[in-house]
């Protein structure tokens, strides 16, 4: 073998031995090389045990005003919020780094849908409901007297009606029901939903993983769980330490590798328990109602028995002895419904949002 060939072989052997030593001693640049490449260390030793290195993904640790460690975050309805130990597809063995709750944040409530406007039915004057006929004098309904109803149909407009026939023996007197001043009433309307995050507020469950303390080859990096190990719905994020709408995700030019670039806003306290105040109707002017009610012996309102003015107190009539009762009619003498004003239908003040926090997450698929 020529001398120069022997020298080449010896140089190659020395390089291989140097690389092997570097690998065995941990991650880092190989002395004697003028490049900046690093050798990645295996995190599992030949006997299957961990050598203490990062088993997930190493990310740049330039976090600025954020909590100085990556966190695992689940975002969704509070009612189905999982525990932190559900973040991993496979449970870690006893003694291994476990996940613990770091914080629970709330999304800002959706805008309240508002309250339905309050409205009132108009007041109205209603004609008497009919007569109460008794065989006694002065509307006596005592023992031994017969009482015969002589009622008008519902919604009676005063036109001639014949509810029945009352013979002379049963017609001693009759009581006229009063006219009715029907007050205004609240118009029934669908009840609007409350603004309170309808029992299912969106939250961000923030969990801390001790895996972040394991070393990465680059001292400016921290270790986070690999995405393949995360259960569905979980993200790897960093969390701002201060309250402010000026907080942006880290975007330093010297950051290499994955960036926490997807921004989400949550709050330490956020709820909207506002409800709509109940509707009410207040009379602003009284009604004035008076009617003339006429009774007749025949069924066609032809032979008059009596005509009486009736207001809110009603009246008792003693017809001529021997009279019969077969029909009745009515007409308004005064029909002047009053007025009223609605109130209510306003939101009360039970909304609170404070402690703004910014979450910046690694994009999914990294």
Short mmCIF file of C-alpha atoms in Angstrom, two decimals:
data_model
loop_
_atom_site.label_atom_id
_atom_site.label_comp_id
_atom_site.label_asym_id
_atom_site.label_seq_id
_atom_site.Cartn_x
_atom_site.Cartn_y
_atom_site.Cartn_z
CA UNK A 1 0.00 0.00 0.00
CA UNK A 2 1.26 3.43 -0.89
CA UNK A 3 1.98 5.86 1.94
CA UNK A 4 -0.73 8.38 0.88
CA UNK A 5 -3.37 5.65 0.69
CA UNK A 6 -2.48 4.47 4.20
CA UNK A 7 -2.85 8.05 5.45
CA UNK A 8 -6.35 8.36 3.93
CA UNK A 9 -7.51 5.17 5.71
CA UNK A 10 -6.15 6.36 9.07
CA UNK A 11 -7.89 9.74 8.69
CA UNK A 12 -11.23 8.07 7.92
CA UNK A 13 -10.93 5.83 10.98
CA UNK A 14 -10.14 8.80 13.21
CA UNK A 15 -13.20 10.69 11.93
CA UNK A 16 -15.48 7.76 12.60
CA UNK A 17 -14.15 7.30 16.11
CA UNK A 18 -14.61 11.03 16.85
CA UNK A 19 -18.21 10.97 15.68
CA UNK A 20 -18.95 7.90 17.77
CA UNK A 21 -17.56 9.58 20.86
CA UNK A 22 -19.65 12.69 20.21
CA UNK A 23 -22.83 10.64 19.82
CA UNK A 24 -22.14 8.72 22.98
CA UNK A 25 -21.54 11.88 24.94
CA UNK A 26 -24.79 13.66 23.95
CA UNK A 27 -26.09 16.08 21.31
CA UNK A 28 -23.76 18.74 20.00
CA UNK A 29 -21.32 19.77 17.30
CA UNK A 30 -18.42 17.47 16.56
CA UNK A 31 -15.09 19.01 17.40
CA UNK A 32 -12.89 19.49 14.40
CA UNK A 33 -15.79 20.12 11.99
CA UNK A 34 -16.20 23.61 10.61
CA UNK A 35 -19.99 23.22 9.98
CA UNK A 36 -22.80 24.06 12.40
CA UNK A 37 -24.73 20.81 12.02
CA UNK A 38 -25.81 18.96 15.17
CA UNK A 39 -26.13 15.25 15.59
CA UNK A 40 -29.49 14.24 16.99
CA UNK A 41 -29.21 12.00 20.01
CA UNK A 42 -31.43 8.97 20.36
CA UNK A 43 -33.78 9.54 23.32
CA UNK A 44 -34.03 5.80 23.93
CA UNK A 45 -30.98 3.87 25.06
CA UNK A 46 -30.13 0.47 23.63
CA UNK A 47 -31.71 -1.21 26.68
CA UNK A 48 -35.05 0.56 25.98
CA UNK A 49 -34.78 3.16 28.75
CA UNK A 50 -34.91 6.93 28.22
CA UNK A 51 -31.68 8.87 28.35
CA UNK A 52 -33.53 11.97 29.62
CA UNK A 53 -33.69 13.83 26.31
CA UNK A 54 -36.79 15.38 24.71
CA UNK A 55 -39.13 12.70 23.42
CA UNK A 56 -41.48 15.23 21.80
CA UNK A 57 -40.83 18.32 19.70
CA UNK A 58 -38.25 20.99 20.48
CA UNK A 59 -39.49 24.54 19.97
CA UNK A 60 -37.87 27.94 20.28
CA UNK A 61 -38.12 29.24 23.86
CA UNK A 62 -38.16 32.95 23.02
CA UNK A 63 -41.55 33.60 24.65
CA UNK A 64 -41.32 37.30 25.51
CA UNK A 65 -44.18 38.35 27.83
CA UNK A 66 -45.65 34.86 27.86
CA UNK A 67 -45.43 32.17 30.54
CA UNK A 68 -41.98 30.74 30.00
CA UNK A 69 -43.05 27.24 29.07
CA UNK A 70 -45.27 25.55 26.49
CA UNK A 71 -48.68 24.37 27.68
CA UNK A 72 -51.32 21.95 26.44
CA UNK A 73 -54.72 23.52 25.75
CA UNK A 74 -58.19 22.20 25.03
CA UNK A 75 -60.80 24.66 23.70
CA UNK A 76 -64.52 23.92 23.59
CA UNK A 77 -67.82 23.92 25.55
CA UNK A 78 -67.33 23.84 29.31
CA UNK A 79 -69.94 21.11 29.75
CA UNK A 80 -67.74 18.59 27.93
CA UNK A 81 -64.37 19.88 29.13
CA UNK A 82 -62.03 16.90 29.68
CA UNK A 83 -59.49 16.49 32.50
CA UNK A 84 -55.84 17.27 31.80
CA UNK A 85 -54.81 13.63 31.81
CA UNK A 86 -57.03 13.10 28.75
CA UNK A 87 -54.65 15.19 26.62
CA UNK A 88 -52.50 12.21 25.64
CA UNK A 89 -53.55 9.34 23.44
CA UNK A 90 -51.79 6.91 25.77
CA UNK A 91 -51.54 7.29 29.52
CA UNK A 92 -48.06 7.66 30.89
CA UNK A 93 -46.78 5.09 33.36
CA UNK A 94 -46.71 5.84 37.08
CA UNK A 95 -43.72 7.95 37.97
CA UNK A 96 -43.56 9.60 34.56
CA UNK A 97 -44.26 13.30 33.98
CA UNK A 98 -48.00 13.94 34.41
CA UNK A 99 -50.27 16.77 33.33
CA UNK A 100 -51.83 19.16 35.84
CA UNK A 101 -54.30 22.03 35.46
CA UNK A 102 -52.56 25.37 35.01
CA UNK A 103 -55.58 27.62 34.35
CA UNK A 104 -59.17 27.72 33.12
CA UNK A 105 -60.03 30.61 30.82
CA UNK A 106 -63.31 31.74 29.28
CA UNK A 107 -64.22 33.00 25.82
CA UNK A 108 -66.01 36.33 25.64
CA UNK A 109 -69.79 35.77 25.69
CA UNK A 110 -71.63 36.05 22.42
CA UNK A 111 -73.63 39.28 21.99
CA UNK A 112 -76.97 39.16 23.77
CA UNK A 113 -79.80 38.69 21.26
CA UNK A 114 -81.70 41.55 22.89
CA UNK A 115 -85.16 41.66 24.39
CA UNK A 116 -88.46 41.48 22.59
CA UNK A 117 -90.28 44.83 22.79
CA UNK A 118 -93.06 44.98 25.36
CA UNK A 119 -96.58 45.64 24.11
CA UNK A 120 -100.05 45.85 25.62
CA UNK A 121 -103.50 44.94 24.38
CA UNK A 122 -105.73 48.04 24.16
CA UNK A 123 -108.32 48.50 26.91
CA UNK A 124 -111.91 47.99 25.85
CA UNK A 125 -115.51 48.33 26.97
CA UNK A 126 -117.48 45.06 26.96
CA UNK A 127 -121.29 44.73 27.06
CA UNK A 128 -122.97 42.92 29.98
CA UNK A 129 -122.72 39.16 29.94
CA UNK A 130 -126.51 38.80 30.33
CA UNK A 131 -129.22 38.63 32.98
CA UNK A 132 -129.86 36.62 36.11
CA UNK A 133 -133.65 36.12 36.33
CA UNK A 134 -135.24 35.27 39.67
CA UNK A 135 -138.81 34.58 40.68
CA UNK A 136 -138.39 36.85 43.72
CA UNK A 137 -138.85 40.59 44.03
CA UNK A 138 -135.77 42.93 43.99
CA UNK A 139 -133.55 40.17 42.61
CA UNK A 140 -134.04 37.99 45.69
CA UNK A 141 -132.28 34.67 45.22
CA UNK A 142 -133.16 33.31 48.65
CA UNK A 143 -134.63 29.89 49.49
CA UNK A 144 -137.75 29.06 47.59
CA UNK A 145 -136.96 31.36 44.67
CA UNK A 146 -136.04 30.03 41.25
CA UNK A 147 -133.10 31.48 39.31
CA UNK A 148 -133.05 31.32 35.51
CA UNK A 149 -129.91 32.29 33.56
CA UNK A 150 -130.49 34.51 30.54
CA UNK A 151 -127.00 34.88 29.12
CA UNK A 152 -125.69 36.65 26.07
CA UNK A 153 -123.29 34.81 23.74
CA UNK A 154 -119.54 35.36 24.15
CA UNK A 155 -118.37 38.54 22.48
CA UNK A 156 -121.93 39.87 22.25
CA UNK A 157 -122.12 43.01 20.07
CA UNK A 158 -125.59 44.10 21.34
CA UNK A 159 -127.68 42.75 18.50
CA UNK A 160 -130.98 41.05 19.33
CA UNK A 161 -130.55 37.63 20.93
CA UNK A 162 -133.06 35.17 22.37
CA UNK A 163 -131.31 33.03 25.03
CA UNK A 164 -134.60 31.36 26.03
CA UNK A 165 -138.14 32.00 27.25
CA UNK A 166 -138.93 32.92 30.86
CA UNK A 167 -142.64 32.57 31.84
CA UNK A 168 -144.41 35.04 34.20
CA UNK A 169 -144.18 32.68 37.17
CA UNK A 170 -140.37 32.69 36.98
CA UNK A 171 -140.01 36.42 36.19
CA UNK A 172 -140.21 38.35 39.44
CA UNK A 173 -137.12 40.47 38.72
CA UNK A 174 -133.80 40.31 36.90
CA UNK A 175 -130.26 41.55 37.54
CA UNK A 176 -128.31 43.09 34.70
CA UNK A 177 -124.60 42.31 34.75
CA UNK A 178 -122.38 45.41 34.62
CA UNK A 179 -120.50 46.55 31.60
CA UNK A 180 -116.86 45.52 31.73
CA UNK A 181 -113.91 47.84 31.51
CA UNK A 182 -111.41 45.39 30.15
CA UNK A 183 -107.91 46.54 31.18
CA UNK A 184 -104.90 46.42 28.93
CA UNK A 185 -102.78 43.30 29.28
CA UNK A 186 -99.24 42.34 28.36
CA UNK A 187 -99.06 40.84 24.89
CA UNK A 188 -97.64 37.35 25.13
CA UNK A 189 -94.40 37.05 23.16
CA UNK A 190 -91.68 34.43 22.89
CA UNK A 191 -89.24 34.75 25.79
CA UNK A 192 -85.81 35.67 24.39
CA UNK A 193 -82.94 33.46 25.47
CA UNK A 194 -80.66 34.85 28.12
CA UNK A 195 -77.20 36.05 27.10
CA UNK A 196 -75.52 33.75 29.57
CA UNK A 197 -73.30 31.44 27.49
CA UNK A 198 -76.30 29.17 27.53
CA UNK A 199 -74.91 26.99 30.25
CA UNK A 200 -72.25 25.91 27.78
CA UNK A 201 -69.60 28.60 27.88
CA UNK A 202 -66.58 28.11 25.64
CA UNK A 203 -63.47 27.62 27.73
CA UNK A 204 -59.77 27.03 27.33
CA UNK A 205 -58.47 24.38 29.71
CA UNK A 206 -54.75 25.05 30.11
CA UNK A 207 -52.60 22.17 31.35
CA UNK A 208 -48.96 22.06 32.40
CA UNK A 209 -46.72 19.20 31.34
CA UNK A 210 -43.50 18.46 33.23
CA UNK A 211 -42.14 17.09 29.97
CA UNK A 212 -41.16 20.70 29.19
CA UNK A 213 -38.28 20.43 31.67
CA UNK A 214 -36.49 17.75 29.64
CA UNK A 215 -33.52 19.03 27.66
CA UNK A 216 -33.31 19.78 23.95
CA UNK A 217 -30.04 19.80 21.94
CA UNK A 218 -30.28 23.57 21.58
CA UNK A 219 -30.28 25.40 24.89
CA UNK A 220 -32.67 28.02 23.47
CA UNK A 221 -35.37 25.42 22.91
CA UNK A 222 -37.94 23.70 25.11
CA UNK A 223 -39.56 20.32 24.78
CA UNK A 224 -43.28 19.88 24.02
CA UNK A 225 -45.37 16.80 23.43
CA UNK A 226 -45.32 15.54 19.85
CA UNK A 227 -48.62 16.20 18.07
CA UNK A 228 -48.98 12.50 17.29
CA UNK A 229 -49.24 11.82 21.03
CA UNK A 230 -52.05 14.36 21.61
CA UNK A 231 -55.69 13.38 21.78
CA UNK A 232 -58.10 15.05 19.37
CA UNK A 233 -58.92 18.66 20.21
CA UNK A 234 -55.73 19.44 22.13
CA UNK A 235 -53.24 22.11 21.10
CA UNK A 236 -49.69 23.10 22.12
CA UNK A 237 -49.66 26.76 23.10
CA UNK A 238 -48.06 29.50 25.14
CA UNK A 239 -50.05 31.85 27.40
CA UNK A 240 -49.57 35.57 27.99
CA UNK A 241 -48.81 36.62 31.56
CA UNK A 242 -50.28 40.10 31.31
CA UNK A 243 -53.63 41.67 30.44
CA UNK A 244 -53.62 43.75 27.27
CA UNK A 245 -55.01 43.98 23.76
CA UNK A 246 -51.53 44.77 22.45
CA UNK A 247 -50.17 41.28 23.05
CA UNK A 248 -49.06 39.56 19.85
CA UNK A 249 -47.66 36.10 19.25
CA UNK A 250 -43.85 35.93 19.28
CA UNK A 251 -42.51 36.73 15.82
CA UNK A 252 -38.80 37.27 16.39
CA UNK A 253 -36.76 37.01 13.21
CA UNK A 254 -34.25 34.64 14.74
CA UNK A 255 -36.89 32.01 15.65
CA UNK A 256 -36.26 28.83 13.72
CA UNK A 257 -38.51 25.83 13.50
CA UNK A 258 -42.16 25.73 14.60
CA UNK A 259 -43.70 29.04 15.71
CA UNK A 260 -46.55 29.66 18.15
CA UNK A 261 -48.38 31.70 15.54
CA UNK A 262 -52.13 30.99 15.89
CA UNK A 263 -53.73 33.55 18.22
CA UNK A 264 -56.75 33.06 20.50
CA UNK A 265 -58.24 35.46 23.06
CA UNK A 266 -59.72 34.25 26.34
CA UNK A 267 -60.50 35.83 29.72
CA UNK A 268 -59.89 35.02 33.36
CA UNK A 269 -63.50 36.01 34.10
CA UNK A 270 -66.24 36.16 31.46
CA UNK A 271 -69.96 35.73 31.89
CA UNK A 272 -73.20 37.28 30.74
CA UNK A 273 -76.11 36.55 33.04
CA UNK A 274 -78.24 39.43 31.86
CA UNK A 275 -81.96 38.83 31.60
CA UNK A 276 -84.81 40.84 30.21
CA UNK A 277 -86.89 42.68 32.78
CA UNK A 278 -90.55 41.54 32.74
CA UNK A 279 -93.10 43.46 30.73
CA UNK A 280 -95.88 45.38 32.45
CA UNK A 281 -98.76 47.64 31.44
CA UNK A 282 -99.63 50.83 33.32
CA UNK A 283 -102.96 52.63 32.86
CA UNK A 284 -102.46 56.20 31.68
CA UNK A 285 -106.15 57.11 31.23
CA UNK A 286 -109.28 55.36 32.63
CA UNK A 287 -112.02 53.87 30.49
CA UNK A 288 -115.56 55.24 30.48
CA UNK A 289 -118.21 52.67 29.59
CA UNK A 290 -122.05 52.83 29.76
CA UNK A 291 -124.66 50.85 27.80
CA UNK A 292 -128.44 50.80 27.33
CA UNK A 293 -129.78 47.25 27.70
CA UNK A 294 -133.33 46.52 26.50
CA UNK A 295 -135.38 43.42 27.34
CA UNK A 296 -138.39 42.11 25.41
CA UNK A 297 -141.25 39.71 25.91
CA UNK A 298 -141.01 38.12 22.48
CA UNK A 299 -138.05 36.41 20.80
CA UNK A 300 -137.56 39.15 18.15
CA UNK A 301 -136.99 42.22 20.35
CA UNK A 302 -140.44 43.58 19.46
CA UNK A 303 -142.39 43.97 22.73
CA UNK A 304 -140.39 46.01 25.25
CA UNK A 305 -140.19 45.01 28.90
CA UNK A 306 -137.60 47.56 30.06
CA UNK A 307 -134.64 49.65 28.88
CA UNK A 308 -131.97 50.41 31.47
CA UNK A 309 -128.69 52.31 31.50
CA UNK A 310 -125.94 50.05 32.84
CA UNK A 311 -122.44 51.03 33.87
CA UNK A 312 -119.85 49.34 36.06
CA UNK A 313 -122.34 48.63 38.87
CA UNK A 314 -125.06 46.67 37.05
CA UNK A 315 -128.76 47.06 37.86
CA UNK A 316 -131.83 45.22 39.22
CA UNK A 317 -135.16 45.54 37.39
CA UNK A 318 -138.68 44.65 38.63
CA UNK A 319 -140.86 44.30 35.51
CA UNK A 320 -144.64 44.62 35.44
CA UNK A 321 -146.33 41.57 36.98
CA UNK A 322 -147.30 38.99 34.36
CA UNK A 323 -144.44 39.91 32.03
CA UNK A 324 -142.44 37.35 30.16
CA UNK A 325 -138.86 37.47 28.91
CA UNK A 326 -137.87 36.26 25.45
CA UNK A 327 -135.04 38.41 24.05
CA UNK A 328 -132.70 41.35 24.64
CA UNK A 329 -130.51 43.87 22.84
CA UNK A 330 -127.96 46.51 23.83
CA UNK A 331 -126.33 49.66 22.53
CA UNK A 332 -123.46 51.80 23.77
CA UNK A 333 -124.25 55.08 25.44
CA UNK A 334 -120.59 55.78 26.27
CA UNK A 335 -117.83 53.69 24.74
CA UNK A 336 -114.54 55.41 25.55
CA UNK A 337 -111.74 52.95 26.31
CA UNK A 338 -108.78 54.45 28.16
CA UNK A 339 -105.10 53.98 27.42
CA UNK A 340 -102.01 52.41 28.91
CA UNK A 341 -98.24 52.32 28.42
CA UNK A 342 -95.92 49.29 28.31
CA UNK A 343 -92.75 49.04 30.36
CA UNK A 344 -89.95 46.51 30.85
CA UNK A 345 -88.16 44.52 28.19
CA UNK A 346 -84.75 45.89 29.10
CA UNK A 347 -81.49 44.10 29.86
CA UNK A 348 -80.31 44.18 33.43
CA UNK A 349 -76.62 44.71 34.11
CA UNK A 350 -75.03 41.39 35.03
CA UNK A 351 -72.18 41.02 32.55
CA UNK A 352 -68.51 40.84 33.44
CA UNK A 353 -65.40 40.37 31.29
CA UNK A 354 -61.92 40.93 32.71
CA UNK A 355 -58.40 39.52 32.72
CA UNK A 356 -57.67 39.28 29.00
CA UNK A 357 -55.25 36.51 28.10
CA UNK A 358 -53.67 35.64 24.75
CA UNK A 359 -53.01 32.07 23.68
CA UNK A 360 -50.57 31.47 20.84
CA UNK A 361 -50.57 27.92 19.51
CA UNK A 362 -48.49 25.85 17.17
CA UNK A 363 -50.30 25.25 13.87
CA UNK A 364 -51.92 21.84 13.66
CA UNK A 365 -50.02 19.31 11.61
CA UNK A 366 -46.60 20.29 12.94
#
